[in-house]
Amino acid sequence: MALSTDVGRIRTVFSQYSTNSTTLTRKEYKTAALAISGYKPSKAMVERLFRDLSMGDGGMDIDTFTSVQLEQAKLRSTSETLKQIFQSFDWSGNGLSVKRILPGGKGGDATYTGGGELFDKADWDHDGRVSWRDFLGLMGVS
């Protein structure tokens, strides 16, 4: 979907859910965000968003809503891309083992010089495999 189409859709959703046509309340924001992404943000997330954007008791205007939703879409896209990359290596679905990802490790001991150290850095929780959480940490995503 093109960016202009996304913006148009976001603005349409804003208009549908804003009861006063100028701002969204916290409750209206939650419903509008759900309509756009299929994901209903938690009360804590909405409170933090309104606080961080200095909304106070006021509502969220259409430009702010559009910016927030476009940023959320970028984050969802990045997360989906990272998940696809991780899954392309995680054939078994239970995390990446050192034997599966290092050259020469085809079921035997890893023979790649320095590979063990690299794996140890990626295996943040030291359980012998690189989990999705480990992978996100390695990619700099919390």
Short mmCIF file of N, CA and C in Angstrom, two decimals:
data_model
loop_
_atom_site.label_atom_id
_atom_site.label_comp_id
_atom_site.label_asym_id
_atom_site.label_seq_id
_atom_site.Cartn_x
_atom_site.Cartn_y
_atom_site.Cartn_z
N MET A 1 0.85 -1.16 0.00
CA MET A 1 0.00 0.00 0.00
C MET A 1 0.90 1.24 0.00
N ALA A 2 0.58 2.18 -0.83
CA ALA A 2 1.39 3.39 -0.93
C ALA A 2 1.17 4.27 0.29
N LEU A 3 2.19 5.07 0.59
CA LEU A 3 2.12 5.95 1.76
C LEU A 3 0.91 6.87 1.71
N SER A 4 0.62 7.45 0.54
CA SER A 4 -0.52 8.35 0.43
C SER A 4 -1.83 7.62 0.73
N THR A 5 -1.93 6.37 0.32
CA THR A 5 -3.12 5.57 0.61
C THR A 5 -3.22 5.32 2.11
N ASP A 6 -2.08 5.01 2.75
CA ASP A 6 -2.07 4.81 4.19
C ASP A 6 -2.54 6.06 4.92
N VAL A 7 -2.03 7.21 4.51
CA VAL A 7 -2.41 8.47 5.15
C VAL A 7 -3.90 8.72 4.96
N GLY A 8 -4.39 8.49 3.77
CA GLY A 8 -5.82 8.68 3.51
C GLY A 8 -6.68 7.77 4.36
N ARG A 9 -6.28 6.52 4.48
CA ARG A 9 -7.03 5.56 5.30
C ARG A 9 -6.99 5.96 6.77
N ILE A 10 -5.82 6.37 7.25
CA ILE A 10 -5.67 6.79 8.65
C ILE A 10 -6.59 7.98 8.94
N ARG A 11 -6.60 8.95 8.04
CA ARG A 11 -7.44 10.13 8.24
C ARG A 11 -8.93 9.78 8.20
N THR A 12 -9.29 8.84 7.34
CA THR A 12 -10.68 8.39 7.27
C THR A 12 -11.09 7.72 8.58
N VAL A 13 -10.22 6.86 9.09
CA VAL A 13 -10.51 6.20 10.37
C VAL A 13 -10.63 7.23 11.48
N PHE A 14 -9.75 8.23 11.51
CA PHE A 14 -9.83 9.29 12.51
C PHE A 14 -11.22 9.93 12.46
N SER A 15 -11.67 10.28 11.27
CA SER A 15 -12.97 10.94 11.12
C SER A 15 -14.11 10.05 11.58
N GLN A 16 -13.98 8.75 11.35
CA GLN A 16 -15.04 7.82 11.76
C GLN A 16 -15.14 7.67 13.27
N TYR A 17 -14.01 7.78 13.98
CA TYR A 17 -14.01 7.50 15.42
C TYR A 17 -13.96 8.74 16.31
N SER A 18 -13.70 9.89 15.76
CA SER A 18 -13.67 11.12 16.55
C SER A 18 -15.10 11.66 16.69
N THR A 19 -15.60 11.68 17.92
CA THR A 19 -16.97 12.16 18.11
C THR A 19 -17.09 13.67 17.97
N ASN A 20 -16.00 14.41 18.20
CA ASN A 20 -16.08 15.87 18.06
C ASN A 20 -15.43 16.37 16.77
N SER A 21 -14.95 15.46 15.94
CA SER A 21 -14.36 15.74 14.63
C SER A 21 -13.02 16.48 14.66
N THR A 22 -12.49 16.77 15.85
CA THR A 22 -11.20 17.46 15.91
C THR A 22 -10.13 16.69 16.68
N THR A 23 -10.54 15.88 17.65
CA THR A 23 -9.58 15.11 18.44
C THR A 23 -10.16 13.73 18.77
N LEU A 24 -9.25 12.84 19.21
CA LEU A 24 -9.65 11.53 19.70
C LEU A 24 -9.39 11.48 21.20
N THR A 25 -10.34 10.97 21.94
CA THR A 25 -10.11 10.70 23.36
C THR A 25 -9.25 9.43 23.44
N ARG A 26 -8.83 9.08 24.64
CA ARG A 26 -8.07 7.85 24.82
C ARG A 26 -8.86 6.63 24.35
N LYS A 27 -10.13 6.59 24.72
CA LYS A 27 -11.00 5.47 24.34
C LYS A 27 -11.19 5.43 22.82
N GLU A 28 -11.42 6.58 22.23
CA GLU A 28 -11.58 6.64 20.77
C GLU A 28 -10.28 6.24 20.07
N TYR A 29 -9.15 6.65 20.65
CA TYR A 29 -7.85 6.28 20.07
C TYR A 29 -7.70 4.77 20.03
N LYS A 30 -8.02 4.10 21.13
CA LYS A 30 -7.88 2.64 21.19
C LYS A 30 -8.71 1.97 20.10
N THR A 31 -9.93 2.43 19.92
CA THR A 31 -10.81 1.84 18.91
C THR A 31 -10.32 2.14 17.50
N ALA A 32 -9.86 3.36 17.27
CA ALA A 32 -9.34 3.74 15.95
C ALA A 32 -8.06 2.97 15.61
N ALA A 33 -7.18 2.83 16.59
CA ALA A 33 -5.94 2.07 16.38
C ALA A 33 -6.26 0.62 16.05
N LEU A 34 -7.25 0.06 16.72
CA LEU A 34 -7.69 -1.31 16.44
C LEU A 34 -8.20 -1.42 15.00
N ALA A 35 -8.96 -0.43 14.56
CA ALA A 35 -9.51 -0.44 13.20
C ALA A 35 -8.40 -0.40 12.14
N ILE A 36 -7.32 0.28 12.44
CA ILE A 36 -6.23 0.41 11.48
C ILE A 36 -5.33 -0.82 11.46
N SER A 37 -4.94 -1.28 12.63
CA SER A 37 -3.91 -2.32 12.70
C SER A 37 -4.42 -3.71 13.07
N GLY A 38 -5.64 -3.79 13.58
CA GLY A 38 -6.12 -5.07 14.07
C GLY A 38 -5.59 -5.39 15.46
N TYR A 39 -4.90 -4.44 16.06
CA TYR A 39 -4.31 -4.61 17.38
C TYR A 39 -4.85 -3.52 18.30
N LYS A 40 -5.43 -3.93 19.43
CA LYS A 40 -5.96 -2.97 20.40
C LYS A 40 -4.87 -2.65 21.41
N PRO A 41 -4.41 -1.41 21.46
CA PRO A 41 -3.37 -1.05 22.42
C PRO A 41 -3.89 -1.14 23.85
N SER A 42 -2.99 -1.49 24.76
CA SER A 42 -3.37 -1.58 26.17
C SER A 42 -3.63 -0.19 26.74
N LYS A 43 -4.32 -0.17 27.87
CA LYS A 43 -4.58 1.10 28.54
C LYS A 43 -3.26 1.78 28.92
N ALA A 44 -2.30 0.99 29.42
CA ALA A 44 -1.00 1.54 29.81
C ALA A 44 -0.27 2.15 28.60
N MET A 45 -0.34 1.48 27.46
CA MET A 45 0.31 2.00 26.26
C MET A 45 -0.31 3.32 25.82
N VAL A 46 -1.64 3.40 25.87
CA VAL A 46 -2.33 4.63 25.49
C VAL A 46 -1.98 5.76 26.46
N GLU A 47 -1.99 5.45 27.76
CA GLU A 47 -1.63 6.46 28.76
C GLU A 47 -0.22 6.99 28.53
N ARG A 48 0.71 6.06 28.27
CA ARG A 48 2.10 6.46 28.03
C ARG A 48 2.21 7.32 26.77
N LEU A 49 1.50 6.93 25.72
CA LEU A 49 1.52 7.68 24.47
C LEU A 49 0.99 9.09 24.68
N PHE A 50 -0.15 9.23 25.33
CA PHE A 50 -0.73 10.55 25.58
C PHE A 50 0.19 11.38 26.48
N ARG A 51 0.81 10.74 27.46
CA ARG A 51 1.73 11.46 28.36
C ARG A 51 2.97 11.91 27.58
N ASP A 52 3.57 10.98 26.81
CA ASP A 52 4.79 11.29 26.07
C ASP A 52 4.57 12.37 25.02
N LEU A 53 3.37 12.43 24.49
CA LEU A 53 3.05 13.45 23.49
C LEU A 53 2.48 14.71 24.12
N SER A 54 2.52 14.77 25.45
CA SER A 54 2.03 15.93 26.21
C SER A 54 0.58 16.26 25.87
N MET A 55 -0.25 15.24 25.79
CA MET A 55 -1.65 15.44 25.47
C MET A 55 -2.45 15.85 26.70
N GLY A 56 -1.94 15.49 27.88
CA GLY A 56 -2.68 15.80 29.10
C GLY A 56 -4.07 15.21 29.03
N ASP A 57 -5.06 16.00 29.40
CA ASP A 57 -6.45 15.55 29.33
C ASP A 57 -7.06 15.83 27.97
N GLY A 58 -6.32 16.56 27.14
CA GLY A 58 -6.82 16.87 25.81
C GLY A 58 -6.78 15.66 24.91
N GLY A 59 -7.37 15.79 23.76
CA GLY A 59 -7.41 14.68 22.82
C GLY A 59 -6.27 14.76 21.83
N MET A 60 -6.20 13.76 20.99
CA MET A 60 -5.16 13.67 19.97
C MET A 60 -5.73 14.18 18.66
N ASP A 61 -5.04 15.15 18.06
CA ASP A 61 -5.52 15.71 16.79
C ASP A 61 -5.17 14.80 15.62
N ILE A 62 -5.71 15.12 14.47
CA ILE A 62 -5.57 14.26 13.31
C ILE A 62 -4.12 14.14 12.83
N ASP A 63 -3.35 15.21 12.88
CA ASP A 63 -1.96 15.14 12.43
C ASP A 63 -1.12 14.26 13.35
N THR A 64 -1.33 14.39 14.65
CA THR A 64 -0.60 13.55 15.61
C THR A 64 -1.01 12.09 15.44
N PHE A 65 -2.30 11.85 15.30
CA PHE A 65 -2.79 10.48 15.11
C PHE A 65 -2.17 9.86 13.85
N THR A 66 -2.12 10.63 12.78
CA THR A 66 -1.54 10.14 11.53
C THR A 66 -0.07 9.80 11.72
N SER A 67 0.68 10.68 12.35
CA SER A 67 2.11 10.43 12.59
C SER A 67 2.32 9.18 13.44
N VAL A 68 1.55 9.06 14.50
CA VAL A 68 1.69 7.90 15.39
C VAL A 68 1.38 6.61 14.63
N GLN A 69 0.31 6.61 13.86
CA GLN A 69 -0.07 5.39 13.14
C GLN A 69 0.94 5.03 12.05
N LEU A 70 1.51 6.01 11.37
CA LEU A 70 2.54 5.72 10.37
C LEU A 70 3.79 5.14 11.03
N GLU A 71 4.15 5.68 12.19
CA GLU A 71 5.31 5.15 12.93
C GLU A 71 5.04 3.73 13.40
N GLN A 72 3.84 3.48 13.90
CA GLN A 72 3.47 2.13 14.33
C GLN A 72 3.52 1.15 13.16
N ALA A 73 3.09 1.60 11.98
CA ALA A 73 3.13 0.73 10.79
C ALA A 73 4.57 0.38 10.43
N LYS A 74 5.49 1.34 10.55
CA LYS A 74 6.91 1.08 10.28
C LYS A 74 7.45 0.04 11.26
N LEU A 75 7.10 0.19 12.53
CA LEU A 75 7.56 -0.76 13.55
C LEU A 75 7.01 -2.16 13.29
N ARG A 76 5.74 -2.25 12.92
CA ARG A 76 5.16 -3.55 12.61
C ARG A 76 5.87 -4.18 11.41
N SER A 77 6.16 -3.37 10.40
CA SER A 77 6.84 -3.87 9.21
C SER A 77 8.24 -4.38 9.55
N THR A 78 8.98 -3.62 10.36
CA THR A 78 10.32 -4.03 10.78
C THR A 78 10.26 -5.33 11.57
N SER A 79 9.31 -5.44 12.48
CA SER A 79 9.16 -6.64 13.28
C SER A 79 8.85 -7.85 12.41
N GLU A 80 7.96 -7.66 11.44
CA GLU A 80 7.61 -8.76 10.54
C GLU A 80 8.81 -9.20 9.71
N THR A 81 9.61 -8.24 9.24
CA THR A 81 10.80 -8.56 8.46
C THR A 81 11.80 -9.33 9.31
N LEU A 82 12.05 -8.88 10.53
CA LEU A 82 12.97 -9.58 11.42
C LEU A 82 12.46 -10.99 11.71
N LYS A 83 11.17 -11.14 11.91
CA LYS A 83 10.60 -12.46 12.19
C LYS A 83 10.82 -13.40 11.00
N GLN A 84 10.67 -12.89 9.78
CA GLN A 84 10.90 -13.71 8.59
C GLN A 84 12.36 -14.13 8.49
N ILE A 85 13.27 -13.22 8.81
CA ILE A 85 14.70 -13.55 8.78
C ILE A 85 15.00 -14.63 9.81
N PHE A 86 14.53 -14.43 11.02
CA PHE A 86 14.76 -15.41 12.08
C PHE A 86 14.21 -16.78 11.70
N GLN A 87 12.99 -16.81 11.20
CA GLN A 87 12.35 -18.07 10.85
C GLN A 87 13.06 -18.78 9.70
N SER A 88 13.73 -18.03 8.82
CA SER A 88 14.43 -18.67 7.72
C SER A 88 15.62 -19.49 8.23
N PHE A 89 16.14 -19.18 9.40
CA PHE A 89 17.22 -19.94 10.01
C PHE A 89 16.73 -20.94 11.05
N ASP A 90 15.60 -20.66 11.65
CA ASP A 90 15.07 -21.50 12.73
C ASP A 90 14.15 -22.58 12.17
N TRP A 91 14.74 -23.57 11.49
CA TRP A 91 13.96 -24.60 10.82
C TRP A 91 13.12 -25.42 11.77
N SER A 92 13.62 -25.68 12.97
CA SER A 92 12.90 -26.55 13.90
C SER A 92 11.83 -25.79 14.68
N GLY A 93 11.93 -24.47 14.71
CA GLY A 93 10.96 -23.67 15.44
C GLY A 93 11.22 -23.58 16.93
N ASN A 94 12.40 -24.03 17.38
CA ASN A 94 12.70 -23.97 18.81
C ASN A 94 13.98 -23.21 19.11
N GLY A 95 14.34 -22.29 18.27
CA GLY A 95 15.56 -21.51 18.47
C GLY A 95 16.69 -22.01 17.61
N LEU A 96 17.68 -21.20 17.41
CA LEU A 96 18.82 -21.55 16.57
C LEU A 96 19.90 -22.19 17.42
N SER A 97 20.35 -23.36 17.04
CA SER A 97 21.44 -23.99 17.78
C SER A 97 22.76 -23.70 17.09
N VAL A 98 23.85 -23.75 17.82
CA VAL A 98 25.16 -23.45 17.26
C VAL A 98 25.49 -24.39 16.11
N LYS A 99 25.03 -25.62 16.16
CA LYS A 99 25.34 -26.58 15.12
C LYS A 99 24.61 -26.27 13.81
N ARG A 100 23.51 -25.54 13.90
CA ARG A 100 22.71 -25.28 12.70
C ARG A 100 23.13 -24.01 11.98
N ILE A 101 23.71 -23.04 12.70
CA ILE A 101 23.96 -21.76 12.05
C ILE A 101 25.41 -21.51 11.70
N LEU A 102 26.34 -22.26 12.27
CA LEU A 102 27.74 -22.00 11.99
C LEU A 102 28.25 -22.92 10.88
N PRO A 103 29.04 -22.37 9.95
CA PRO A 103 29.59 -23.20 8.88
C PRO A 103 30.35 -24.39 9.47
N GLY A 104 30.17 -25.55 8.87
CA GLY A 104 30.85 -26.75 9.33
C GLY A 104 30.14 -27.43 10.48
N GLY A 105 29.02 -26.90 10.91
CA GLY A 105 28.35 -27.45 12.07
C GLY A 105 27.24 -28.42 11.72
N LYS A 106 27.26 -29.05 10.58
CA LYS A 106 26.19 -29.91 10.10
C LYS A 106 25.98 -31.13 10.99
N GLY A 107 25.47 -30.91 12.14
CA GLY A 107 25.17 -32.01 13.04
C GLY A 107 26.34 -32.39 13.94
N GLY A 108 27.52 -31.92 13.63
CA GLY A 108 28.68 -32.21 14.45
C GLY A 108 29.11 -30.97 15.19
N ASP A 109 30.30 -31.02 15.73
CA ASP A 109 30.79 -29.84 16.43
C ASP A 109 31.08 -28.72 15.44
N ALA A 110 30.86 -27.49 15.86
CA ALA A 110 31.16 -26.35 15.01
C ALA A 110 32.67 -26.28 14.80
N THR A 111 33.06 -26.07 13.56
CA THR A 111 34.48 -26.02 13.25
C THR A 111 34.92 -24.64 12.82
N TYR A 112 33.98 -23.71 12.75
CA TYR A 112 34.29 -22.35 12.33
C TYR A 112 35.07 -21.64 13.43
N THR A 113 36.27 -21.18 13.12
CA THR A 113 37.11 -20.54 14.11
C THR A 113 36.42 -19.29 14.66
N GLY A 114 36.32 -19.23 15.95
CA GLY A 114 35.69 -18.07 16.59
C GLY A 114 34.18 -18.16 16.65
N GLY A 115 33.62 -19.18 16.03
CA GLY A 115 32.16 -19.30 15.98
C GLY A 115 31.53 -19.43 17.35
N GLY A 116 32.18 -20.16 18.22
CA GLY A 116 31.64 -20.32 19.56
C GLY A 116 31.50 -19.01 20.29
N GLU A 117 32.48 -18.13 20.13
CA GLU A 117 32.41 -16.82 20.77
C GLU A 117 31.29 -15.98 20.19
N LEU A 118 31.13 -16.04 18.87
CA LEU A 118 30.05 -15.29 18.23
C LEU A 118 28.69 -15.79 18.72
N PHE A 119 28.57 -17.10 18.80
CA PHE A 119 27.31 -17.68 19.25
C PHE A 119 27.03 -17.28 20.69
N ASP A 120 28.05 -17.32 21.55
CA ASP A 120 27.88 -16.94 22.95
C ASP A 120 27.38 -15.51 23.08
N LYS A 121 27.86 -14.63 22.21
CA LYS A 121 27.40 -13.23 22.24
C LYS A 121 25.93 -13.12 21.83
N ALA A 122 25.53 -13.97 20.89
CA ALA A 122 24.14 -13.93 20.42
C ALA A 122 23.20 -14.61 21.40
N ASP A 123 23.67 -15.60 22.14
CA ASP A 123 22.85 -16.36 23.08
C ASP A 123 22.80 -15.62 24.42
N TRP A 124 21.98 -14.59 24.48
CA TRP A 124 21.95 -13.69 25.63
C TRP A 124 21.57 -14.39 26.93
N ASP A 125 20.67 -15.36 26.86
CA ASP A 125 20.25 -16.02 28.09
C ASP A 125 21.04 -17.31 28.37
N HIS A 126 22.01 -17.59 27.53
CA HIS A 126 22.96 -18.72 27.72
C HIS A 126 22.26 -20.07 27.89
N ASP A 127 21.23 -20.30 27.07
CA ASP A 127 20.54 -21.59 27.13
C ASP A 127 20.96 -22.55 26.02
N GLY A 128 21.98 -22.17 25.26
CA GLY A 128 22.50 -23.06 24.21
C GLY A 128 21.87 -22.88 22.85
N ARG A 129 21.00 -21.89 22.72
CA ARG A 129 20.42 -21.59 21.42
C ARG A 129 20.06 -20.12 21.37
N VAL A 130 19.89 -19.62 20.17
CA VAL A 130 19.51 -18.22 19.98
C VAL A 130 18.00 -18.19 19.78
N SER A 131 17.28 -17.72 20.79
CA SER A 131 15.83 -17.63 20.74
C SER A 131 15.41 -16.35 20.02
N TRP A 132 14.13 -16.22 19.78
CA TRP A 132 13.60 -14.99 19.17
C TRP A 132 13.97 -13.78 20.01
N ARG A 133 13.86 -13.88 21.32
CA ARG A 133 14.22 -12.77 22.22
C ARG A 133 15.71 -12.44 22.11
N ASP A 134 16.55 -13.49 22.06
CA ASP A 134 17.99 -13.29 21.87
C ASP A 134 18.26 -12.57 20.55
N PHE A 135 17.57 -13.01 19.50
CA PHE A 135 17.74 -12.45 18.17
C PHE A 135 17.37 -10.97 18.14
N LEU A 136 16.26 -10.61 18.79
CA LEU A 136 15.87 -9.21 18.85
C LEU A 136 16.93 -8.38 19.56
N GLY A 137 17.47 -8.91 20.66
CA GLY A 137 18.53 -8.22 21.37
C GLY A 137 19.76 -8.03 20.50
N LEU A 138 20.10 -9.06 19.74
CA LEU A 138 21.23 -9.00 18.83
C LEU A 138 21.02 -7.94 17.74
N MET A 139 19.78 -7.79 17.30
CA MET A 139 19.44 -6.82 16.27
C MET A 139 19.24 -5.41 16.84
N GLY A 140 19.34 -5.28 18.16
CA GLY A 140 19.18 -3.96 18.78
C GLY A 140 17.76 -3.53 18.96
N VAL A 141 16.84 -4.50 18.98
CA VAL A 141 15.41 -4.21 19.17
C VAL A 141 15.02 -4.78 20.51
N SER A 142 14.40 -3.96 21.34
CA SER A 142 13.99 -4.47 22.65
C SER A 142 12.58 -4.94 22.64
#
